[in-house]
Coordinates of C-alpha atoms in Angstrom, one line a residue:
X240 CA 5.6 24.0 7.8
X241 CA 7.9 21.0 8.3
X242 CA 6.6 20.2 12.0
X243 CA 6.9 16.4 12.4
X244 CA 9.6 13.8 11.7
X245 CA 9.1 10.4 10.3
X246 CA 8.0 8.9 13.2
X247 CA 5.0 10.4 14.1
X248 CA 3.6 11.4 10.6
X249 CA 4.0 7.1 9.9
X250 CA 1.9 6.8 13.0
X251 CA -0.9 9.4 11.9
X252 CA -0.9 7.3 8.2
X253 CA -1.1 4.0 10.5
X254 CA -4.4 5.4 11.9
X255 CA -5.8 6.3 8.4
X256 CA -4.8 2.9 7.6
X257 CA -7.2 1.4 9.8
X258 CA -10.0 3.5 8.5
X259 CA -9.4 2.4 5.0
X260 CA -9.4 -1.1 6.3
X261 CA -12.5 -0.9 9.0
X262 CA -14.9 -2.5 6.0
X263 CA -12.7 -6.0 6.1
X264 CA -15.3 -6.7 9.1
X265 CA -18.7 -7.1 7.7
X266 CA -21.7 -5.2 8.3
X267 CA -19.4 -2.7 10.2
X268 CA -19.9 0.9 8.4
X269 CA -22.2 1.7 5.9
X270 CA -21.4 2.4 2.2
X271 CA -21.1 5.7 2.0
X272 CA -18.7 6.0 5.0
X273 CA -16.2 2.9 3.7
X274 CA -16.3 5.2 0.2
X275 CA -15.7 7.9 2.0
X276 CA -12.9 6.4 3.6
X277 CA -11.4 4.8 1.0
X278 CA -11.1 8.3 -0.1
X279 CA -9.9 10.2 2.5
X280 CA -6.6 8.0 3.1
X281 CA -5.5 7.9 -0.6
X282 CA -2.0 9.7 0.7
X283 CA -1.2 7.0 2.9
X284 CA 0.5 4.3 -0.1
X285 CA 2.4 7.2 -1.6
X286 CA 3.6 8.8 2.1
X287 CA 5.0 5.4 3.1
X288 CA 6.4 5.2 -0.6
X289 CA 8.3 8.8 0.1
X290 CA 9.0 7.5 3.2
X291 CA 10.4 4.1 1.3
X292 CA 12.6 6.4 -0.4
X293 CA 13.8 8.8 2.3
X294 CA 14.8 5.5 3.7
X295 CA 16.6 4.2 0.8
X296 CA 18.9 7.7 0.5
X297 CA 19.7 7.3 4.4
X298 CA 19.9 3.7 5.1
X299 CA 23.9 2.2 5.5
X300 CA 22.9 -0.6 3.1
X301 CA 20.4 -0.3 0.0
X302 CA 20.7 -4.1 -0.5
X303 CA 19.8 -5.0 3.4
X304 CA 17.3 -2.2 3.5
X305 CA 15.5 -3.7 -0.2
X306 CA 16.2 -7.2 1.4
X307 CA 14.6 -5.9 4.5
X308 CA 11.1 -5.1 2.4
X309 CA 11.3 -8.4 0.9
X310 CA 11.6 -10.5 3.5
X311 CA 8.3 -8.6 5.7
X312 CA 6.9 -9.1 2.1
X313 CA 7.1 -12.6 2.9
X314 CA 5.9 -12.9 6.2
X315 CA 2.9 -10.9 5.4
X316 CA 2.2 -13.3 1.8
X317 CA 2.8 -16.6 4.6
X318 CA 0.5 -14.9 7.3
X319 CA -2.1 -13.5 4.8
X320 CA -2.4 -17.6 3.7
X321 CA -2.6 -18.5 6.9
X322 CA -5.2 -16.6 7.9
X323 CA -7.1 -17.0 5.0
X324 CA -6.6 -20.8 5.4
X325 CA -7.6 -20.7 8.7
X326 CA -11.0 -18.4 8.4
X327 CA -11.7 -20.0 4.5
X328 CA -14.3 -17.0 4.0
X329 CA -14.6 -15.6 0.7
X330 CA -15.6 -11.9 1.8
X331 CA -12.7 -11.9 4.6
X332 CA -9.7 -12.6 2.1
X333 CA -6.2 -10.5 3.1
X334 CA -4.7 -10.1 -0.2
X335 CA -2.9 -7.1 0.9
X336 CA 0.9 -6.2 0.7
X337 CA 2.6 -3.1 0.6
X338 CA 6.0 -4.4 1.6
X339 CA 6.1 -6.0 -1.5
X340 CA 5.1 -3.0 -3.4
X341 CA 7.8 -1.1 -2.0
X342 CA 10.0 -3.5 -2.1
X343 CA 9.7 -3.8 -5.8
X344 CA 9.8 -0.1 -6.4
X345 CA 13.2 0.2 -3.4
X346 CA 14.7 -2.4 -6.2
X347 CA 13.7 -0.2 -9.3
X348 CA 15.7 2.2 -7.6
X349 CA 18.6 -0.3 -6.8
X350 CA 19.2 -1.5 -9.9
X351 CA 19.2 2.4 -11.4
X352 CA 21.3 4.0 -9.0
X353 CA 23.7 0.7 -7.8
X354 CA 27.0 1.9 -8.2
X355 CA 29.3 0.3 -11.2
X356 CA 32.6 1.0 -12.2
X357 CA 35.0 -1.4 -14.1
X358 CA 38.1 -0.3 -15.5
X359 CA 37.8 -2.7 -18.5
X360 CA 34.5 -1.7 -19.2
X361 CA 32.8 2.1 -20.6
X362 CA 30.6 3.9 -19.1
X363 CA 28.6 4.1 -22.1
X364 CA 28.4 0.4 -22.3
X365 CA 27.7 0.4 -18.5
X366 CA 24.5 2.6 -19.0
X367 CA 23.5 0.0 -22.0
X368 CA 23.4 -2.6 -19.9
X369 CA 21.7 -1.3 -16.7
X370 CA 19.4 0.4 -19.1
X371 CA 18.8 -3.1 -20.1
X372 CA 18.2 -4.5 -16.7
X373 CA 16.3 -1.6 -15.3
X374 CA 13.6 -1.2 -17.7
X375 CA 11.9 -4.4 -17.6
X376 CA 12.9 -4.4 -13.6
X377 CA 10.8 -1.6 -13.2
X378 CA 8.0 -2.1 -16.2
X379 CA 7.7 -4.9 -14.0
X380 CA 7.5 -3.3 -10.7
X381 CA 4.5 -1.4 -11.6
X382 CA 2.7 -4.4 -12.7
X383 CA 3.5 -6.4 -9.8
X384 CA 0.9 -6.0 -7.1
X385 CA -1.6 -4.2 -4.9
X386 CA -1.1 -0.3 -5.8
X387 CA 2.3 -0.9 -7.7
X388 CA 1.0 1.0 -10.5
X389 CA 1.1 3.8 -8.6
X390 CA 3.1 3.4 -6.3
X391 CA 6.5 2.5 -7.9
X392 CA 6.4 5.7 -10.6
X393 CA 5.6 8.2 -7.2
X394 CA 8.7 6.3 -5.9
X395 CA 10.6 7.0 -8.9
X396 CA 9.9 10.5 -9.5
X397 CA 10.6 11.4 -5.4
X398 CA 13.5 10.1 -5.9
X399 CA 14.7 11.1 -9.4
X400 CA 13.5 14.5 -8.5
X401 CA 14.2 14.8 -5.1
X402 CA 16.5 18.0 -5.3
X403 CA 13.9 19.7 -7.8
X404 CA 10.6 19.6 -5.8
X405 CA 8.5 22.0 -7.7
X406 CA 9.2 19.9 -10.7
X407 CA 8.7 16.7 -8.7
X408 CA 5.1 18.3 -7.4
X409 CA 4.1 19.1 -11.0
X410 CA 4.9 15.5 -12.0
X411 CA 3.0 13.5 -9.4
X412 CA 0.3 16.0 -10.1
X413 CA 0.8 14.8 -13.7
X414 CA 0.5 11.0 -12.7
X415 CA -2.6 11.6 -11.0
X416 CA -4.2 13.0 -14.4
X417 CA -2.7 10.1 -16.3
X418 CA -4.4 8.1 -13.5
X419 CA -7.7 9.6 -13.5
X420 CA -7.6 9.5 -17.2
X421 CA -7.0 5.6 -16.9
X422 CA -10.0 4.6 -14.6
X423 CA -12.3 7.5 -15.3
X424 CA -15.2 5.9 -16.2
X425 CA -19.0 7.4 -17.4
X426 CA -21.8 4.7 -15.9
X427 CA -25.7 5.0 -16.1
X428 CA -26.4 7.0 -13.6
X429 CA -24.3 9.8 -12.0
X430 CA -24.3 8.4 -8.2
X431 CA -22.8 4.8 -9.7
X432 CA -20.1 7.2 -11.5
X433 CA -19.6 9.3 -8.3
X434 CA -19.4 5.4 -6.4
X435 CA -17.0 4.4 -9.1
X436 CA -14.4 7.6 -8.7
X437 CA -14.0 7.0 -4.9
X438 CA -13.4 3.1 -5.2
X439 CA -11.1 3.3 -7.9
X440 CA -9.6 6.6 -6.6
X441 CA -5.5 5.7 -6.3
X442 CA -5.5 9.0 -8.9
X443 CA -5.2 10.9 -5.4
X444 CA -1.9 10.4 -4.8
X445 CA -1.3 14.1 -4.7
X446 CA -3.0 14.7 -1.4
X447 CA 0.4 12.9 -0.4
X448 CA 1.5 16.3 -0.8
X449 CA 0.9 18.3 2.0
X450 CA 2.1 15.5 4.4
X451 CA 5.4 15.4 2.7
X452 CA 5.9 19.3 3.7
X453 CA 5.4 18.5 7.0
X454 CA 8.4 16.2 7.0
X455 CA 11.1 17.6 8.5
X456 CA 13.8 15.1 7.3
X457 CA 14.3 13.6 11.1
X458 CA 14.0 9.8 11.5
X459 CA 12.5 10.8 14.9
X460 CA 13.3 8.0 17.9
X461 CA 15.8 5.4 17.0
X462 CA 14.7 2.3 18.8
X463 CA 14.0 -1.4 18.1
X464 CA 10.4 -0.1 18.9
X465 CA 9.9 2.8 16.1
X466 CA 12.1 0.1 13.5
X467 CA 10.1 -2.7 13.2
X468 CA 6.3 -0.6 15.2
X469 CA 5.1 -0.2 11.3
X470 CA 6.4 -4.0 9.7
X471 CA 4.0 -5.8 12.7
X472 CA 1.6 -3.1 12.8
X473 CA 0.4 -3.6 9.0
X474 CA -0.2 -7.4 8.7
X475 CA -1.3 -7.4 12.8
X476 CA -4.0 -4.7 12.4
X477 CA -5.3 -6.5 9.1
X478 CA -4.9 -10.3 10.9
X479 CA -6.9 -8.7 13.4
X480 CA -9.7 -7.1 11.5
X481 CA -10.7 -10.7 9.8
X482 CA -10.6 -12.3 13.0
X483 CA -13.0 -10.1 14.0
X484 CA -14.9 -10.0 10.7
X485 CA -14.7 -13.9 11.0
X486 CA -16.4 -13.9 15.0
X487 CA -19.2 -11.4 14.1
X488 CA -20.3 -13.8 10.8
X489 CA -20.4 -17.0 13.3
X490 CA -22.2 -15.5 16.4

């Protein structure tokens, strides 16, 4: 079952990716197949958040590897203003940004787990005070930004429940409920309701699932290439769509 490393499952989400994203250009698919779509790659947010977290257990530094996240969070918020600045189209807006997202939920996680010990100090009182940091940290966190409100609680119970996976299954099956139950919505006519359940559809973050059992724990290649391939690739393949979005609305 687990066949692939890191490596190449990232690079089959990177494809779905760009599927879910074909309908930035116009005109390009019809409704049904950018619904349809939007479905179908519902895993890919919580595989790269499981992969966020297999990175923050393996990673030399949690602090450089959260810092990391922030700072292509960055890039991507300057580049997405950039590009919209440049285009200044309405229906071709980038608000997009995942490293953000994860890098929120990677700093739930650091402020929970960041080591502290201090002679002078309990560990009861310890726990009082990172209880007291951590919370609104991560109440935060799922408020933040694009997906955060599901992606930060997947991160935390991957993590939390990493060496209890058949409890960690039944819990994200139990977020998607409690998500489904959030956005459900009954409209006028059954097709607008149907319309409704695949747009707001971040409620499938179990079909994550199956992709995860393919993991097989390996990194895969360890080159400057496989590193940084998926911090370009994101932003780039986005840039690119709304250029193209932008040249098909002009000629």
């Amino acid at each position: 079952m687990k066949r692939f490393n890191g490596f190449q499952l990232k690079l089959f989400m990177a494809m779905l990716m760009v599927l879910d994203h074909l309908d930035h250009i116009p005109g390009l698919l019809p409704p049904w197949w950018a619904e349809s779509f939007h479905v179908i790659t519902r895993c890919v947010a919580p595989f790269f958040a499981y992969m966020a977290v297999e990175g923050f257990l393996h990673t030399r530094s949690r602090l450089k590897y959260n810092g990391r996240l922030f700072l292509w969070a960055g890039i991507m918020f300057a580049g997405n203003f950039g590009v919209n600045h440049l285009l200044n189209v309405d229906s071709l807006t980038i608000d997009n940004n995942i490293f953000f997202t994860l890098a929120m939920g990677v700093l739930a996680l650091n402020v929970w787990c960041y080591p502290v010990k201090s002679d002078k100090i309990s560990s009861k009182v310890i726990l009082a005070l990172r209880i007291l940091v951590a919370v609104p940290i991560t109440v935060y966190a799922c408020l933040a930004y694009e997906g955060s409100e599901t992606v930060v609680p997947f991160m935390l119970i991957c993590y939390f429940l990493r060496n209890k996976v058949n409890i960690r299954n039944i819990a994200i099956c139990v977020l998607s409920v409690l998500l489904f139950i959030l956005t459900f919505e009954i409209y006028p006519s059954m097709d607008t309701t149907i319309k409704m359940m695949m747009f707001n559809s971040d409620w499938l973050v179990f079909t994550a699932l199956p992709f995860m059992y393919l993991y097989n724990g390996e990194q895969g290649p360890k080159t400057k290439f496989s590193k940084y391939f998926f911090y370009i690739f994101y932003p780039a393949h986005l840039w690119i769509l709304a250029l193209i979005g932008y040249i098909t609305t002009i000629v």
